[in-house]
Coordinates of C-alpha atoms and ligand atoms in Angstrom, one line a residue:
X1 CA -82.3 30.0 141.5
X2 CA -79.0 29.1 139.9
X3 CA -76.1 31.1 141.3
X4 CA -73.7 28.2 140.7
X5 CA -69.9 28.8 140.6
X6 CA -70.1 28.5 136.8
X7 CA -72.8 31.1 136.6
X8 CA -70.9 33.4 138.9
X9 CA -67.8 33.1 136.8
X10 CA -69.8 34.1 133.7
X11 CA -71.2 37.2 135.5
X12 CA -67.7 38.0 136.7
X13 CA -66.6 37.9 133.1
X14 CA -69.4 40.3 132.2
X15 CA -68.4 42.6 135.0
X16 CA -64.8 42.7 133.6
X17 CA -66.2 43.6 130.2
X18 CA -68.3 46.4 131.7
X19 CA -65.2 47.5 133.6
X20 CA -63.2 47.7 130.3
X21 CA -66.1 49.5 128.6
X22 CA -66.1 52.1 131.4
X23 CA -62.3 52.6 131.1
X24 CA -61.5 50.8 134.3
X25 CA -62.8 53.3 136.9
X26 CA -61.0 53.5 140.2
X27 CA -64.0 52.1 142.0
X28 CA -66.2 49.5 140.2
X29 CA -69.5 48.5 141.6
X30 CA -71.3 45.1 141.4
X31 CA -74.8 44.7 142.8
X32 CA -76.4 41.3 143.3
X33 CA -80.0 42.6 143.2
X34 CA -82.5 40.5 145.2
X35 CA -79.5 38.4 146.3
X36 CA -81.3 35.6 148.2
X37 CA -78.4 34.1 150.2
X38 CA -75.8 36.1 148.4
X39 CA -74.3 33.2 146.5
X40 CA -73.9 35.3 143.3
X41 CA -72.2 38.2 145.1
X42 CA -69.8 35.9 146.9
X43 CA -69.2 33.8 143.7
X44 CA -68.4 36.9 141.6
X45 CA -66.0 38.3 144.1
X46 CA -64.2 34.9 144.2
X47 CA -64.0 34.7 140.4
X48 CA -62.7 38.2 139.8
X49 CA -59.0 38.7 138.9
X50 CA -57.2 40.1 142.0
X51 CA -56.5 43.5 140.4
X52 CA -60.2 44.0 139.6
X53 CA -61.4 42.6 142.9
X54 CA -59.2 45.1 144.7
X55 CA -61.2 48.0 143.4
X56 CA -64.6 46.4 143.3
X57 CA -67.4 47.2 145.8
X58 CA -69.8 44.3 146.0
X59 CA -73.3 44.9 147.3
X60 CA -76.0 42.3 148.0
X61 CA -79.4 43.9 148.0
X62 CA -82.0 41.8 149.7
X63 CA -85.0 42.3 151.9
X64 CA -84.1 39.1 153.9
X65 CA -81.3 39.0 156.4
X66 CA -77.6 38.5 155.8
X67 CA -76.6 34.8 155.8
X68 CA -73.8 33.6 158.1
X69 CA -70.5 32.9 156.5
X70 CA -70.9 35.3 153.5
X71 CA -67.6 37.0 152.4
X72 CA -67.2 40.0 154.7
X73 CA -66.4 42.2 151.7
X74 CA -70.0 41.8 150.5
X75 CA -72.1 44.8 151.7
X76 CA -75.6 43.7 152.6
X77 CA -78.3 46.3 152.0
X78 CA -82.1 46.4 151.7
X79 CA -82.0 48.8 148.8
X80 CA -79.4 49.6 146.1
X81 CA -77.3 52.7 146.9
X82 CA -77.3 55.4 144.3
X83 CA -74.5 56.7 142.1
X84 CA -73.1 53.3 141.0
X85 CA -70.6 52.7 138.3
X86 CA -70.5 49.1 137.1
X87 CA -72.9 46.1 136.9
X88 CA -76.3 45.5 138.6
X89 CA -77.4 42.0 138.1
X90 CA -81.0 40.9 139.0
X91 CA -81.3 37.1 138.8
X92 CA -84.9 35.9 139.3
X93 CA -86.0 39.2 141.0
X94 CA -88.7 40.7 138.8
X95 CA -90.8 37.5 138.7
X96 CA -91.1 37.9 142.5
X97 CA -92.4 41.5 142.3
X98 CA -96.2 41.1 142.9
X99 CA -98.6 41.9 140.0
X100 CA -102.4 42.0 139.7
X101 CA -104.0 39.5 137.4
X102 CA -106.7 40.6 134.9
X103 CA -109.3 38.2 133.4
X104 CA -111.9 38.8 130.7
X105 CA -115.5 38.2 131.9
X106 CA -118.5 36.9 129.9
X107 CA -119.2 40.4 128.6
X108 CA -115.7 40.8 127.3
X109 CA -114.5 43.2 130.0
X110 CA -111.1 42.8 131.7
X111 CA -111.5 42.6 135.5
X112 CA -109.1 42.3 138.3
X113 CA -108.9 38.8 139.8
X114 CA -109.5 38.7 143.5
X115 CA -108.2 35.8 145.6
X116 CA -109.0 34.5 149.1
X117 CA -106.5 33.2 151.6
X118 CA -107.5 29.6 150.6
X119 CA -106.8 30.3 147.0
X120 CA -110.4 30.7 145.7
X121 CA -110.6 33.3 143.0
X122 CA -113.4 35.5 141.7
X123 CA -113.6 38.5 139.4
X124 CA -113.6 42.0 140.8
X125 CA -113.8 45.6 139.4
X126 CA -113.0 46.3 135.7
X127 CA -109.3 47.3 135.2
X128 CA -109.0 51.0 134.7
X129 CA -106.5 53.9 134.6
X130 CA -102.7 53.2 134.3
X131 CA -103.2 49.4 134.6
X132 CA -105.7 49.5 131.7
X133 CA -103.3 51.6 129.7
X134 CA -100.5 49.1 130.4
X135 CA -102.6 46.2 129.3
X136 CA -103.6 48.0 126.1
X137 CA -100.0 48.7 125.3
X138 CA -98.3 45.5 126.4
X139 CA -100.8 42.7 126.8
X140 CA -104.0 43.5 125.0
X141 CA -106.8 41.1 125.9
X142 CA -109.2 40.3 123.1
X143 CA -112.8 40.0 124.5
X144 CA -112.8 36.3 124.8
X145 CA -114.0 35.0 128.2
X146 CA -111.3 33.5 130.4
X147 CA -108.3 35.0 128.8
X148 CA -105.8 36.4 131.4
X149 CA -102.9 38.8 131.7
X150 CA -100.6 39.8 134.5
X151 CA -100.4 43.6 134.8
X152 CA -96.6 44.3 134.8
X153 CA -96.7 47.9 135.8
X154 CA -95.1 47.3 139.3
X155 CA -92.2 45.4 137.6
X156 CA -91.7 48.2 135.1
X157 CA -91.4 50.6 138.1
X158 CA -89.2 48.3 140.1
X159 CA -86.8 47.8 137.2
X160 CA -86.7 51.5 136.3
X161 CA -85.9 52.3 139.9
X162 CA -83.1 49.7 140.1
X163 CA -81.5 50.9 136.8
X164 CA -81.7 54.4 138.2
X165 CA -79.1 53.4 140.8
X166 CA -76.5 53.4 138.0
X167 CA -74.7 56.5 136.9
X168 CA -72.9 54.4 134.3
X169 CA -72.7 50.8 133.4
X170 CA -75.1 47.9 132.8
X171 CA -78.2 46.5 134.5
X172 CA -79.2 42.9 133.7
X173 CA -82.4 41.2 134.6
X174 CA -82.4 37.4 134.0
X175 CA -85.8 35.8 134.5
X176 CA -88.6 33.7 133.3
X177 CA -90.0 36.1 130.8
X178 CA -92.0 36.7 127.6
X179 CA -92.3 39.4 125.0
X180 CA -95.3 40.9 123.1
X181 CA -94.8 38.3 120.3
X182 CA -95.7 35.4 122.6
X183 CA -97.7 36.3 125.7
X184 CA -99.2 33.3 127.4
X185 CA -103.0 33.5 126.8
X186 CA -103.9 32.5 130.4
X187 CA -100.9 34.0 132.2
X188 CA -98.3 32.2 134.2
X189 CA -99.3 32.7 137.9
X190 CA -97.7 29.7 139.7
X191 CA -96.8 28.7 143.3
X192 CA -93.6 27.0 144.3
X193 CA -93.0 25.0 147.5
X194 CA -89.7 23.3 148.1
X195 CA -88.8 23.7 144.4
X196 CA -92.0 22.1 143.2
X197 CA -95.0 23.7 141.4
X198 CA -98.1 24.1 143.5
X199 CA -101.3 26.1 143.3
X200 CA -100.6 29.8 144.0
X201 CA -102.4 30.1 147.4
X202 CA -101.5 33.4 149.1
X203 CA -101.3 32.0 152.6
X204 CA -97.5 32.2 153.1
X205 CA -97.0 28.5 152.4
X206 CA -95.4 29.0 148.9
X207 CA -93.6 31.5 146.7
X208 CA -95.9 33.0 144.1
X209 CA -94.4 34.0 140.8
X210 CA -95.4 35.0 137.3
X211 CA -93.2 35.4 134.3
X212 CA -92.0 38.9 133.4
X213 CA -93.1 41.0 130.5
X214 CA -89.5 42.0 130.0
X215 CA -90.0 44.1 126.9
X216 CA -92.2 46.4 128.9
X217 CA -89.5 46.7 131.6
X218 CA -87.0 47.7 129.0
X219 CA -89.2 50.3 127.4
X220 CA -90.2 51.7 130.8
X221 CA -86.6 52.7 131.5
X222 CA -86.2 54.2 128.0
X223 CA -89.4 56.2 128.5
X224 CA -88.2 57.5 131.8
X225 CA -85.0 58.8 130.2
X226 CA -86.4 60.2 126.9
X227 CA -86.1 62.6 125.3
X228 CA -83.2 64.4 127.0
X229 CA -80.8 61.6 127.6
X230 CA -81.5 59.3 124.6
X231 CA -80.8 56.0 126.4
X232 CA -78.5 53.5 124.6
X233 CA -80.2 50.5 123.1
X234 CA -81.3 47.7 125.4
X235 CA -80.7 44.1 124.3
X236 CA -82.7 41.0 125.0
X237 CA -81.1 37.5 124.7
X238 CA -82.0 34.0 125.8
X239 CA -79.8 33.0 128.7
X240 CA -78.3 30.2 126.5
X241 CA -76.9 32.8 124.1
X242 CA -75.7 35.2 126.8
X243 CA -73.9 32.5 128.7
X244 CA -72.3 31.0 125.5
X245 CA -71.0 34.5 124.8
X246 CA -69.6 34.6 128.3
X247 CA -67.7 31.3 128.0
X248 CA -70.3 28.8 129.3
X249 CA -70.5 26.1 126.6
X250 CA -71.3 22.7 128.2
X251 CA -68.8 20.9 126.0
X252 CA -67.8 17.6 127.5
X253 CA -64.1 17.2 128.2
X254 CA -62.1 14.8 125.9
X255 CA -62.1 11.2 127.2
X256 CA -58.3 11.2 126.9
X257 CA -58.2 13.6 129.8
X258 CA -59.7 10.9 132.1
X259 CA -56.5 8.9 131.5
X260 CA -54.0 11.6 131.9
X261 CA -55.6 13.6 134.7
X262 CA -58.7 11.9 136.2
X263 CA -59.3 14.6 138.8
X264 CA -59.3 17.4 136.1
X265 CA -61.6 15.2 134.0
X266 CA -64.1 14.9 136.8
X267 CA -64.0 18.6 137.4
X268 CA -64.5 19.4 133.8
X269 CA -67.4 16.9 133.5
X270 CA -69.1 18.5 136.5
X271 CA -68.7 21.9 135.0
X272 CA -70.0 20.7 131.6
X273 CA -73.1 19.3 133.3
X274 CA -73.7 22.5 135.2
X275 CA -73.4 24.4 131.9
X276 CA -75.8 22.1 130.2
X277 CA -78.4 22.7 132.9
X278 CA -77.9 26.5 132.7
X279 CA -78.4 26.5 129.0
X280 CA -80.9 23.7 128.5
X281 CA -83.7 24.4 125.9
X282 CA -87.0 24.1 127.7
X283 CA -85.3 24.9 131.0
X284 CA -83.0 27.6 132.3
X285 CA -81.6 28.2 128.8
X286 CA -84.9 29.8 127.9
X287 CA -84.6 32.4 130.6
X288 CA -84.4 35.9 129.0
X289 CA -81.6 38.4 129.8
X290 CA -82.4 42.0 129.5
X291 CA -79.2 44.1 129.2
X292 CA -79.9 47.7 129.9
X293 CA -76.9 50.0 129.4
X294 CA -76.5 53.3 131.1
X295 CA -74.2 56.0 129.7
X296 CA -71.8 55.2 126.9
X297 CA -71.9 51.4 127.1
X298 CA -72.7 49.3 124.1
X299 CA -74.7 46.2 125.4
X300 CA -74.1 44.2 122.2
X301 CA -70.3 44.6 122.4
X302 CA -70.4 43.1 125.9
X303 CA -71.7 39.9 124.5
X304 CA -68.9 39.3 122.0
X305 CA -67.9 35.7 121.6
X306 CA -65.6 34.5 124.3
X307 CA -62.9 33.7 121.8
X308 CA -62.6 37.4 121.0
X309 CA -62.5 38.4 124.7
X310 CA -59.0 39.2 125.9
X311 CA -60.1 40.3 129.4
X312 CA -59.6 37.1 131.2
Ligands
SAM401 C1 -86.3 33.8 143.6 S1 -85.3 34.6 144.7 C2 -83.8 34.8 143.8 C3 -82.6 34.9 144.7 C4 -81.2 35.0 143.9 N1 -81.2 36.1 143.1 C5 -81.0 33.7 143.1 O1 -81.1 33.7 141.9 O2 -80.7 32.7 143.7 C6 -85.9 36.2 144.9 C7 -85.4 37.0 146.0 O3 -85.8 38.4 145.8 C8 -85.9 39.0 147.1 N2 -86.6 40.2 146.9 C9 -87.9 40.4 146.4 N3 -88.2 41.7 146.3 C10 -87.1 42.4 146.7 C11 -86.7 43.8 146.8 N4 -87.6 44.7 146.5 N5 -85.5 44.1 147.2 C12 -84.6 43.2 147.5 N6 -84.9 41.8 147.5 C13 -86.1 41.5 147.1 C14 -86.6 37.9 147.9 O4 -86.4 38.1 149.3 C15 -85.8 36.7 147.4 O5 -84.7 36.4 148.2

């Protein structure tokens, strides 16, 4: 979870670019999908220029309750409303959508992994039907005993449904992810408790996550649209590149500033260290962003270098 002010400012900048690409509609929508405590929704509102904020409807979509103190302009919903024009941003949502795990048995057959409340695992029935077709297409398992895959079908469906809330604009999923070129051979099922990795025991004591097969999500939306609407091209970028294009650089302020304006120097230094964390190789910088445009929006043009951006 990293809805820091710097991150929110970058997403606000992306929203402004989407706004411009849509011809500055009278009502612009921003959805913080799987909003957690709504930090991103609040942060984006705070970072928008006044004229854009005045015509922006901000939604936080979250199954959990509304936190106290959130900006009252943020509308708190359990599901995205339909007919949106603008930006839907899902930060660390899809890795939370539950998936089944498949493992290859001694005979080379992929079977569902069953788990008890204490975390003990055993192999169940062979994977068949739509789940087997998904594995075959997105995460083929050679017949070597012990290899694992996470069956991403429910994430494809969740993503397709969320993108479907947009009439026009851009949907972004930012997550721990992989693509067909580099699937992890034993999967990535992990538990987290109080920010630390822990065995994935399904007893309510920890969050259970698995990295997202994001290329499959992108293709699922395209398949849903084709052939009538010929969806525009989706784009996938490491978070590091996406944030750089949105003005998050991590460059340290010049030392001279410490002499002339110490307070500004400290602020700039804090911002640079936040940026470094968000873009760190081997860390959050390796997150993948899927940019899925809807309607006449060119995703690549939205990630022009910040120097060329005249919006803000
Ligand atoms: C890892 S947290 C991410 C929170 C926030 N986006 C952030 O980056 O800080 C995942 C959130 O997704 C929410 N969530 C999971 N499935 C959801 C769904 N179908 N609709 C809305 N929220 C959902 C969970 O309640 C949780 O708050």
